[in-house]
Tab-separated table of C-alpha atoms in Angstrom:
chain	number	residue	atom	x	y	z
G	1340	UNK	CA	4.547	41.860	161.336
G	1341	UNK	CA	7.395	40.426	159.198
G	1342	UNK	CA	9.332	43.505	157.340
G	1343	UNK	CA	9.471	43.269	153.262
G	1344	UNK	CA	13.143	43.366	152.015
G	1345	UNK	CA	13.691	43.718	148.500
G	1346	UNK	CA	17.135	42.703	147.235
G	1347	UNK	CA	18.382	44.103	144.020
G	1348	UNK	CA	21.051	41.337	142.369
G	1349	UNK	CA	21.349	37.965	143.119
G	1350	UNK	CA	25.256	37.753	143.159
G	1351	UNK	CA	27.219	36.478	146.300
G	1352	UNK	CA	26.559	39.324	148.323
G	1353	UNK	CA	22.684	39.474	147.691
G	1354	UNK	CA	21.893	35.924	148.229
G	1355	UNK	CA	24.148	35.659	151.439
G	1356	UNK	CA	22.143	38.949	152.962
G	1357	UNK	CA	18.947	36.914	152.080
G	1358	UNK	CA	20.252	33.859	154.037
G	1359	UNK	CA	21.525	36.365	157.180
G	1360	UNK	CA	17.866	37.953	157.086
G	1361	UNK	CA	15.599	35.020	156.833
G	1362	UNK	CA	17.309	33.238	159.979
G	1363	UNK	CA	16.592	36.394	161.771
G	1364	UNK	CA	13.231	34.346	163.525
G	1365	UNK	CA	10.320	35.611	161.545
G	1366	UNK	CA	11.144	38.955	161.221
G	1367	UNK	CA	11.832	39.301	157.667
G	1368	UNK	CA	10.494	38.389	154.024
G	1369	UNK	CA	12.641	38.862	151.066
G	1370	UNK	CA	12.195	38.923	147.465
G	1371	UNK	CA	15.303	39.204	144.896
G	1372	UNK	CA	15.140	40.553	141.478
G	1373	UNK	CA	17.841	39.689	139.208
G	1374	UNK	CA	18.407	40.904	135.570
G	1375	UNK	CA	20.258	38.031	134.493
G	1376	UNK	CA	18.760	34.455	134.334
G	1377	UNK	CA	18.862	31.508	136.610
G	1378	UNK	CA	22.535	30.419	136.928
G	1379	UNK	CA	21.124	26.877	138.213
G	1380	UNK	CA	19.384	26.585	134.295
G	1381	UNK	CA	22.871	26.974	132.515
G	1382	UNK	CA	25.629	24.403	132.104
G	1383	UNK	CA	28.775	25.337	134.082
G	1384	UNK	CA	30.983	24.611	131.345
G	1385	UNK	CA	29.187	26.840	129.138
G	1386	UNK	CA	28.804	29.885	131.488
G	1387	UNK	CA	32.596	30.804	131.325
G	1388	UNK	CA	32.706	32.429	134.267
G	1389	UNK	CA	35.266	33.757	136.490
G	1390	UNK	CA	37.195	32.433	139.593
G	1391	UNK	CA	36.465	34.136	143.180
G	1392	UNK	CA	39.242	33.781	145.902
G	1393	UNK	CA	37.401	33.217	149.268
G	1394	UNK	CA	39.960	34.234	151.954
G	1395	UNK	CA	39.484	34.486	156.016
G	1396	UNK	CA	37.192	37.285	155.816
G	1397	UNK	CA	34.399	35.383	153.651
G	1398	UNK	CA	34.956	32.381	155.227
G	1399	UNK	CA	33.817	34.420	158.865
G	1400	UNK	CA	30.842	35.590	157.225
G	1401	UNK	CA	30.027	32.148	155.548
G	1402	UNK	CA	30.637	30.376	158.754
G	1403	UNK	CA	27.469	32.493	160.302
G	1404	UNK	CA	25.300	30.396	158.060
G	1405	UNK	CA	24.828	26.255	158.979
G	1406	UNK	CA	26.881	24.461	156.921
G	1407	UNK	CA	27.869	26.904	153.918
G	1408	UNK	CA	31.416	27.009	154.602
G	1409	UNK	CA	31.459	23.201	154.257
G	1410	UNK	CA	29.958	23.032	150.989
G	1411	UNK	CA	31.867	26.405	149.695
G	1412	UNK	CA	35.064	24.324	150.444
G	1413	UNK	CA	34.126	20.760	148.730
G	1414	UNK	CA	33.495	23.251	145.582
G	1415	UNK	CA	36.511	25.028	145.520
G	1416	UNK	CA	40.473	24.302	145.045
G	1417	UNK	CA	42.284	25.135	148.172
G	1418	UNK	CA	45.255	27.012	147.615
G	1419	UNK	CA	48.233	27.082	149.854
G	1420	UNK	CA	50.440	29.667	147.861
G	1421	UNK	CA	51.376	31.505	145.225
G	1422	UNK	CA	54.000	31.066	142.307
G	1423	UNK	CA	55.445	33.706	140.425
G	1424	UNK	CA	56.725	32.755	137.285
G	1425	UNK	CA	59.923	33.983	135.288
G	1426	UNK	CA	60.070	33.858	131.242
G	1427	UNK	CA	62.972	31.127	132.249
G	1428	UNK	CA	60.148	29.003	133.942
G	1429	UNK	CA	61.718	29.795	137.481
G	1430	UNK	CA	59.206	30.236	140.213
G	1431	UNK	CA	59.374	31.870	143.304
G	1432	UNK	CA	56.995	30.417	146.042
G	1433	UNK	CA	54.956	32.775	148.315
G	1434	UNK	CA	53.456	30.827	150.882
G	1435	UNK	CA	50.218	31.329	153.165
G	1436	UNK	CA	49.779	30.482	156.506
G	1437	UNK	CA	46.157	30.467	155.825
G	1438	UNK	CA	44.680	28.561	153.042
G	1439	UNK	CA	42.133	30.322	150.682
G	1440	UNK	CA	39.575	28.946	148.641
G	1441	UNK	CA	39.081	29.300	144.810
G	1442	UNK	CA	35.821	28.449	143.077
G	1443	UNK	CA	34.013	29.888	139.866
G	1444	UNK	CA	31.588	32.800	140.744
G	1445	UNK	CA	28.351	31.234	139.612
G	1446	UNK	CA	29.502	27.973	141.218
G	1447	UNK	CA	29.480	30.119	144.449
G	1448	UNK	CA	25.919	31.506	143.189
G	1449	UNK	CA	24.456	28.337	142.760
G	1450	UNK	CA	26.062	27.041	145.917
G	1451	UNK	CA	24.313	29.803	148.059
G	1452	UNK	CA	20.873	29.812	146.049
G	1453	UNK	CA	20.522	25.882	146.230
G	1454	UNK	CA	21.144	26.245	150.074
G	1455	UNK	CA	18.581	29.144	150.172
G	1456	UNK	CA	15.707	28.059	148.579
G	1457	UNK	CA	16.231	24.451	150.408
G	1458	UNK	CA	15.595	26.406	153.643
G	1459	UNK	CA	12.724	28.833	153.007
G	1460	UNK	CA	9.596	28.185	151.099
G	1461	UNK	CA	7.727	31.035	149.147
G	1462	UNK	CA	5.866	32.306	152.164
G	1463	UNK	CA	9.156	34.017	153.438
G	1464	UNK	CA	11.047	33.932	150.249
G	1465	UNK	CA	10.440	34.491	146.119
G	1466	UNK	CA	13.037	35.079	143.837
G	1467	UNK	CA	12.568	36.432	140.405
G	1468	UNK	CA	15.019	36.127	137.537
G	1469	UNK	CA	15.180	38.003	134.295
G	1470	UNK	CA	13.578	41.142	135.903
G	1471	UNK	CA	15.838	44.530	135.639
G	1472	UNK	CA	15.172	47.157	137.707
G	1473	UNK	CA	14.202	50.219	135.905
G	1474	UNK	CA	12.716	52.992	138.521
G	1475	UNK	CA	13.120	53.309	141.824
G	1476	UNK	CA	10.995	55.826	143.952
G	1477	UNK	CA	12.365	56.403	147.223
G	1478	UNK	CA	9.346	58.671	148.646
G	1479	UNK	CA	6.990	56.172	147.578
G	1480	UNK	CA	9.079	53.230	148.455
G	1481	UNK	CA	8.511	51.157	145.362
G	1482	UNK	CA	10.521	49.610	142.741
G	1483	UNK	CA	9.240	48.987	139.059
G	1484	UNK	CA	11.076	45.876	137.570
G	1485	UNK	CA	10.599	44.690	133.648
G	1486	UNK	CA	10.521	40.926	132.870
G	1487	UNK	CA	13.249	41.019	130.248
G	1488	UNK	CA	12.657	37.338	129.639
G	1489	UNK	CA	9.808	38.068	127.105
G	1490	UNK	CA	11.673	40.221	125.016
G	1491	UNK	CA	8.468	40.715	122.395
G	1492	UNK	CA	6.368	41.589	125.318
G	1493	UNK	CA	8.387	42.681	128.580
G	1494	UNK	CA	5.813	43.376	131.015
G	1495	UNK	CA	6.451	45.786	134.315
G	1496	UNK	CA	5.550	45.100	137.874
G	1497	UNK	CA	5.928	47.562	140.665
G	1498	UNK	CA	7.143	46.229	143.852
G	1499	UNK	CA	6.993	47.599	147.423
G	1500	UNK	CA	9.222	47.504	150.134
G	1501	UNK	CA	10.456	48.150	153.702
G	1502	UNK	CA	14.023	47.918	153.236
G	1503	UNK	CA	15.527	48.139	149.520
G	1504	UNK	CA	18.895	46.489	149.032
G	1505	UNK	CA	21.174	47.559	146.314
G	1506	UNK	CA	23.052	44.642	145.698
G	1507	UNK	CA	23.105	44.986	141.842
G	1508	UNK	CA	27.234	45.220	141.532
G	1509	UNK	CA	29.576	48.415	140.100
G	1510	UNK	CA	27.102	49.624	137.547
G	1511	UNK	CA	24.163	49.453	140.083
G	1512	UNK	CA	20.729	50.994	139.348
G	1513	UNK	CA	19.656	51.470	142.818
G	1514	UNK	CA	22.672	53.461	143.395
G	1515	UNK	CA	21.856	55.988	140.241
G	1516	UNK	CA	18.852	56.631	141.896
G	1517	UNK	CA	20.764	58.136	144.741
G	1518	UNK	CA	22.420	60.780	142.465
G	1519	UNK	CA	19.026	62.223	142.587
G	1520	UNK	CA	18.920	62.890	146.263
G	1521	UNK	CA	20.437	65.543	148.194
G	1522	UNK	CA	24.651	65.550	148.837
G	1523	UNK	CA	25.275	62.387	147.631
G	1524	UNK	CA	28.586	62.101	146.144
G	1525	UNK	CA	30.099	59.056	144.231
G	1526	UNK	CA	33.596	58.851	142.601
G	1527	UNK	CA	33.739	56.527	139.421
G	1528	UNK	CA	37.037	55.486	138.294
G	1529	UNK	CA	38.713	52.916	135.576
G	1530	UNK	CA	41.263	50.961	136.814
G	1531	UNK	CA	44.556	51.681	134.915
G	1532	UNK	CA	44.586	48.052	134.061
G	1533	UNK	CA	42.053	46.201	131.443
G	1534	UNK	CA	41.623	42.332	130.983
G	1535	UNK	CA	40.793	39.544	128.892
G	1536	UNK	CA	39.668	36.476	130.324
G	1537	UNK	CA	41.729	32.960	129.317
G	1538	UNK	CA	40.809	29.204	129.415
G	1539	UNK	CA	43.110	25.934	129.594
G	1540	UNK	CA	41.973	22.755	129.124
G	1541	UNK	CA	41.962	19.967	132.080
G	1542	UNK	CA	45.093	17.993	130.775
G	1543	UNK	CA	47.628	20.604	131.472
G	1544	UNK	CA	50.330	18.787	134.027
G	1545	UNK	CA	53.159	21.680	133.865
G	1546	UNK	CA	51.342	23.790	136.557
G	1547	UNK	CA	50.603	22.187	140.088
G	1548	UNK	CA	47.255	22.498	141.461
G	1549	UNK	CA	46.828	24.518	144.504
G	1550	UNK	CA	48.950	27.652	143.899
G	1551	UNK	CA	48.043	30.716	142.171
G	1552	UNK	CA	50.269	31.181	139.391
G	1553	UNK	CA	51.485	34.536	138.397
G	1554	UNK	CA	53.500	36.000	135.491
G	1555	UNK	CA	54.909	39.516	134.566
G	1556	UNK	CA	55.618	40.300	131.342
G	1557	UNK	CA	56.845	44.151	129.739
G	1558	UNK	CA	54.930	47.464	130.248
G	1559	UNK	CA	52.435	46.428	132.632
G	1560	UNK	CA	51.271	43.468	131.244
G	1561	UNK	CA	50.747	40.297	133.712
G	1562	UNK	CA	48.880	36.828	133.552
G	1563	UNK	CA	47.028	35.045	136.459
G	1564	UNK	CA	45.823	31.167	136.229
G	1565	UNK	CA	44.334	29.343	138.813
G	1566	UNK	CA	42.351	25.567	138.540
G	1567	UNK	CA	39.114	24.822	138.600
G	1568	UNK	CA	37.327	21.824	140.382
G	1569	UNK	CA	37.130	20.160	136.987
G	1570	UNK	CA	40.952	20.497	136.788
G	1571	UNK	CA	40.870	22.889	133.938
G	1572	UNK	CA	42.776	26.286	134.196
G	1573	UNK	CA	41.083	29.863	134.051
G	1574	UNK	CA	42.666	33.396	134.599
G	1575	UNK	CA	43.110	36.451	133.268
G	1576	UNK	CA	45.800	38.415	131.101
G	1577	UNK	CA	46.150	42.173	132.280
G	1578	UNK	CA	47.194	45.030	130.462
G	1579	UNK	CA	47.393	49.026	130.619
G	1580	UNK	CA	43.888	50.240	129.663
G	1581	UNK	CA	44.976	52.846	127.486
G	1582	UNK	CA	47.329	51.725	124.242
G	1583	UNK	CA	47.263	48.347	125.069
G	1584	UNK	CA	48.948	45.880	123.079
G	1585	UNK	CA	46.032	43.747	122.046
G	1586	UNK	CA	43.298	45.392	120.758
G	1587	UNK	CA	44.001	45.578	117.228
G	1588	UNK	CA	45.157	41.837	117.073
G	1589	UNK	CA	43.341	40.555	114.184
G	1590	UNK	CA	44.473	36.931	113.784
G	1591	UNK	CA	45.281	33.795	115.817
G	1592	UNK	CA	49.008	34.347	114.817
G	1593	UNK	CA	49.296	37.435	116.723
G	1594	UNK	CA	48.026	35.948	119.678
G	1595	UNK	CA	49.797	32.918	119.719
G	1596	UNK	CA	53.159	35.364	119.051
G	1597	UNK	CA	52.183	37.776	122.065
G	1598	UNK	CA	52.116	34.748	124.626
G	1599	UNK	CA	55.636	33.433	122.998
G	1600	UNK	CA	56.989	36.640	123.837
G	1601	UNK	CA	55.398	37.804	127.029
G	1602	UNK	CA	54.540	34.140	128.629
G	1603	UNK	CA	56.239	31.235	127.159
G	1604	UNK	CA	55.551	28.657	129.326
G	1605	UNK	CA	51.315	29.767	128.958
G	1606	UNK	CA	52.277	29.565	124.928
G	1607	UNK	CA	53.587	26.270	125.493
G	1608	UNK	CA	49.985	24.996	126.667
G	1609	UNK	CA	47.753	27.102	125.018
G	1610	UNK	CA	45.638	25.470	122.498
G	1611	UNK	CA	45.044	27.140	119.064
G	1612	UNK	CA	41.506	26.916	119.772
G	1613	UNK	CA	41.942	29.165	122.916
G	1614	UNK	CA	43.995	31.411	121.204
G	1615	UNK	CA	41.204	32.147	118.333
G	1616	UNK	CA	38.627	32.548	121.504
G	1617	UNK	CA	41.077	34.939	123.152
G	1618	UNK	CA	41.392	36.849	120.045
G	1619	UNK	CA	37.387	37.190	119.573
G	1620	UNK	CA	36.962	37.515	123.407
G	1621	UNK	CA	35.909	41.459	124.393
G	1622	UNK	CA	38.367	43.344	126.397
G	1623	UNK	CA	37.272	44.124	129.994
G	1624	UNK	CA	37.291	47.058	131.955
G	1625	UNK	CA	37.162	47.501	135.903
G	1626	UNK	CA	35.373	50.644	137.596
G	1627	UNK	CA	36.050	51.599	141.310
G	1628	UNK	CA	33.173	53.164	143.242
G	1629	UNK	CA	33.538	55.344	146.358
G	1630	UNK	CA	30.308	57.011	148.094
G	1631	UNK	CA	30.162	59.361	150.622
G	1632	UNK	CA	27.268	57.192	152.100
G	1633	UNK	CA	25.737	54.088	151.629
G	1634	UNK	CA	21.995	54.673	152.594
G	1635	UNK	CA	19.237	56.974	151.851
G	1636	UNK	CA	16.672	57.732	154.178
G	1637	UNK	CA	15.254	55.033	156.476
G	1638	UNK	CA	14.609	52.383	153.920
G	1639	UNK	CA	17.495	51.942	151.389
G	1640	UNK	CA	21.026	50.369	151.525
G	1641	UNK	CA	23.951	49.764	149.196
G	1642	UNK	CA	25.955	46.831	149.577
G	1643	UNK	CA	28.964	45.380	147.892
G	1644	UNK	CA	30.328	46.595	144.775
G	1645	UNK	CA	27.213	48.791	144.624
G	1646	UNK	CA	28.737	50.698	147.219
G	1647	UNK	CA	32.501	49.771	146.969
G	1648	UNK	CA	33.583	48.288	144.017
G	1649	UNK	CA	37.450	48.087	143.694
G	1650	UNK	CA	40.132	46.585	141.697
G	1651	UNK	CA	40.666	42.555	141.776
G	1652	UNK	CA	44.426	43.105	142.700
G	1653	UNK	CA	43.620	41.950	145.914
G	1654	UNK	CA	41.018	39.478	145.240
G	1655	UNK	CA	39.011	41.333	148.272
G	1656	UNK	CA	35.764	42.058	146.199
G	1657	UNK	CA	33.664	39.125	147.112
G	1658	UNK	CA	35.195	38.659	150.829
G	1659	UNK	CA	34.572	42.722	151.523
G	1660	UNK	CA	31.002	42.051	150.019
G	1661	UNK	CA	30.546	38.993	152.732
G	1662	UNK	CA	31.941	41.030	155.251
G	1663	UNK	CA	29.376	44.038	154.558
G	1664	UNK	CA	26.717	41.490	154.946
G	1665	UNK	CA	27.558	40.172	158.475
G	1666	UNK	CA	28.428	43.685	159.485
G	1667	UNK	CA	25.205	44.871	158.538
G	1668	UNK	CA	23.441	41.576	160.548
G	1669	UNK	CA	25.786	42.490	163.555
G	1670	UNK	CA	24.124	46.099	163.547
G	1671	UNK	CA	20.434	44.816	163.318
G	1672	UNK	CA	21.660	42.898	166.382
G	1673	UNK	CA	22.969	46.017	168.016
G	1674	UNK	CA	20.068	48.133	167.404
G	1675	UNK	CA	17.352	45.676	167.869
G	1676	UNK	CA	16.649	45.371	164.037
G	1677	UNK	CA	15.883	49.281	164.063
G	1678	UNK	CA	16.306	49.462	159.951
G	1679	UNK	CA	16.711	53.126	159.806
G	1680	UNK	CA	19.368	53.267	162.433
G	1681	UNK	CA	21.152	50.074	161.396
G	1682	UNK	CA	21.504	51.430	157.779
G	1683	UNK	CA	22.308	54.783	158.928
G	1684	UNK	CA	25.228	53.559	161.061
G	1685	UNK	CA	26.503	51.045	158.131
G	1686	UNK	CA	27.319	54.520	156.352
G	1687	UNK	CA	29.008	55.841	159.098
G	1688	UNK	CA	30.777	52.844	160.569
G	1689	UNK	CA	31.502	50.930	157.276
G	1690	UNK	CA	32.868	53.809	154.872
G	1691	UNK	CA	36.363	54.271	156.245
G	1692	UNK	CA	37.087	50.561	155.726
G	1693	UNK	CA	35.750	50.479	152.058
G	1694	UNK	CA	37.519	53.753	151.233
G	1695	UNK	CA	40.592	52.419	152.667
G	1696	UNK	CA	40.217	49.101	150.277
G	1697	UNK	CA	40.069	50.787	147.307
G	1698	UNK	CA	43.336	52.693	148.100
G	1699	UNK	CA	44.987	49.596	149.072
G	1700	UNK	CA	43.685	47.566	145.579
G	1701	UNK	CA	44.688	50.199	143.880
G	1702	UNK	CA	48.231	50.613	145.138
G	1703	UNK	CA	49.340	47.568	146.740
G	1704	UNK	CA	51.393	46.192	143.907
G	1705	UNK	CA	53.806	48.050	141.141
G	1706	UNK	CA	52.812	48.095	137.829
G	1707	UNK	CA	56.426	47.973	136.661
G	1708	UNK	CA	59.752	48.812	137.703
G	1709	UNK	CA	61.888	45.482	138.605
G	1710	UNK	CA	63.953	47.107	141.778
G	1711	UNK	CA	60.273	47.927	143.325
G	1712	UNK	CA	59.039	44.453	142.305
G	1713	UNK	CA	62.148	43.287	144.394
G	1714	UNK	CA	61.426	45.537	146.952
G	1715	UNK	CA	57.794	44.165	147.227
G	1716	UNK	CA	59.008	40.582	147.855
G	1717	UNK	CA	61.479	41.242	150.233
G	1718	UNK	CA	58.921	43.507	152.112
G	1719	UNK	CA	56.704	40.671	151.854
G	1720	UNK	CA	59.026	37.784	153.022
G	1721	UNK	CA	60.602	39.584	155.519
G	1722	UNK	CA	57.531	40.554	157.014
G	1723	UNK	CA	56.226	37.115	157.381
G	1724	UNK	CA	59.557	35.797	158.696
G	1725	UNK	CA	59.809	38.701	161.247
G	1726	UNK	CA	56.137	38.424	162.546
G	1727	UNK	CA	56.758	34.609	162.928
G	1728	UNK	CA	59.457	35.099	165.032
G	1729	UNK	CA	58.682	38.265	167.209
G	1730	UNK	CA	54.653	38.341	166.825
G	1731	UNK	CA	54.869	40.928	169.628
G	1732	UNK	CA	57.033	43.705	167.833
G	1733	UNK	CA	56.549	43.180	164.205
G	1734	UNK	CA	53.315	43.058	162.081
G	1735	UNK	CA	52.014	40.185	159.864
G	1736	UNK	CA	52.868	41.083	155.951
G	1737	UNK	CA	50.493	43.323	154.190
G	1738	UNK	CA	49.175	39.987	152.608
G	1739	UNK	CA	48.106	38.276	155.555
G	1740	UNK	CA	46.591	41.056	156.758
G	1741	UNK	CA	44.263	41.079	153.977
G	1742	UNK	CA	43.675	37.807	153.363
G	1743	UNK	CA	43.939	35.761	156.535
G	1744	UNK	CA	42.628	37.885	159.147
G	1745	UNK	CA	39.533	40.261	159.568
G	1746	UNK	CA	41.942	43.252	160.522
G	1747	UNK	CA	40.062	46.352	159.436
G	1748	UNK	CA	41.198	47.731	155.956
G	1749	UNK	CA	41.377	51.263	157.427
G	1750	UNK	CA	43.917	49.864	159.738
G	1751	UNK	CA	46.021	47.884	157.040
G	1752	UNK	CA	46.095	50.853	155.303
G	1753	UNK	CA	47.662	52.955	158.220
G	1754	UNK	CA	50.207	50.309	159.000
G	1755	UNK	CA	51.554	50.222	155.244
G	1756	UNK	CA	50.673	53.824	154.622
G	1757	UNK	CA	54.486	54.635	153.391
G	1758	UNK	CA	54.531	51.694	151.030
G	1759	UNK	CA	51.075	52.506	149.200
G	1760	UNK	CA	52.270	56.125	149.058
G	1761	UNK	CA	55.385	54.872	147.384
G	1762	UNK	CA	53.624	52.358	145.026
G	1763	UNK	CA	51.066	54.965	144.317
G	1764	UNK	CA	53.735	57.501	142.915
G	1765	UNK	CA	55.226	55.020	140.681
G	1766	UNK	CA	52.207	53.688	139.368
G	1767	UNK	CA	51.409	57.087	138.203
G	1768	UNK	CA	54.444	57.771	136.917
G	1769	UNK	CA	54.644	54.832	134.958
G	1770	UNK	CA	51.150	55.596	133.571
G	1771	UNK	CA	51.641	58.770	132.361
G	1772	UNK	CA	54.937	58.081	130.489
C-alpha cells in the first residue's frame, strides 16, 4: 500500500521532493498544501519575485529528475563570474570555473510544478493552494488546513499522513509544533543586514549580462544586481538592520540622492518611477535557523529553510534545500524506504553540514574594512591560482568549494575556519561600534 506524504509548502524544495518521491515506483502518494496562490495563475512580470542562484549543488540534485536541468537552464541567465564595481566605475572580475544559473524564484517554482503535474495525475498527486497550515497533531498524525482563498467563509479540512514534511520556510508552522515536543531546541537570529529589492528596466546597456554585479558603499551598505531572462535587472540594496540609513526616507529625492552618494553607476540608470517604488517598498529582514534535530517520532521531517534558514550572502539557500531532498532520497534507498529510520538518520547526518552552512554564510564576507576586503580578494584569487597550478597541494578557494562542488559544508568550514573566525570577530566589532 502506498504511503501518504503530506508536504506543507510548495516552494522549490517541497515541489522537488514530490518529484523524487513520486519517481520511486508506486511507493508514495503525495499531497502538497501551500498558503499562497498558484504562481502559474500570476503574470510573472507582476509577481516581483527575487533571483535564485542555482550552482553545482542544485544542478546535481535537479539532474536526478529527467529533463529538469535542461528546462531550468533554458529559463536562466548563465553567469560566469562576478563584477565588483567601485564608485569610480572601475570593475574587478572574479571569474568562475563553472557557471551558475540565475532565475526568478517564481519561475523556478513554475517549472517544477509544471513538470510535476504533467508527469503524475490525481491518483498519486494532489496540490492545494491557498490552504494555510493551522494545527498539527503529531500523535494523531493529522494536519488541519484552512482554505484562505475564501476569506469570507474559510473552511477547514483535516488531513492524515504517513509522513509529514515541513517545507514551509523559515517561519515554518510545522516547526512551531516541534516546540511542544521534548528536548527540541531551535535558535532563531536576525541577520545583521536588512534589504530592499530593486528592479531596473531592460534597456540598460552599461551592465554586462552574464555577471553578478556587486557594489560596496559605506558603513556596511552594499548592492547586488543580476539580469533576468527578459533583459531587465533585479537585486537588492543591503544595509545594517539597526540604525539603517533608509528607514526614514520620505521623498523620492532622498532615494535618488542616496544612490548618487553610495552607488553612482546605479543612480545613472535608476528611473524616477523605480526610485518611488523603492521608497514605498518594505524593508525586509532575514532570520537564520538552527535546530538540534529535523525529525519528530517516526513520521515528521523538516527540510530546507524550515530546518536551516541561512543568510543569502553565499547564494546557498535554495541549493542546500535541493541537497536536502537528494540526501533524503539516498537515505530512503539506504534504508529500503523505512521512513522512521531515514528521517532519524537525516537529523543525525545532515545537521553538521546545515549548522556549518549557517556559520559560513554569516561570516564569509567582511561587512566593513578596506584592508579586510583586500585580504578577502587576495585570498580568493591566490587560492584559485594555486589550486589550478598545484591541485594536490592547495585546496580550491572558499568560493569554489561552496558553489562549484558538492564538498560538505562542514568540511569547508573546517578548511577555512581561521578565515571565518577572523571575519566573525571583525563583523561583531563593526556591528557593536
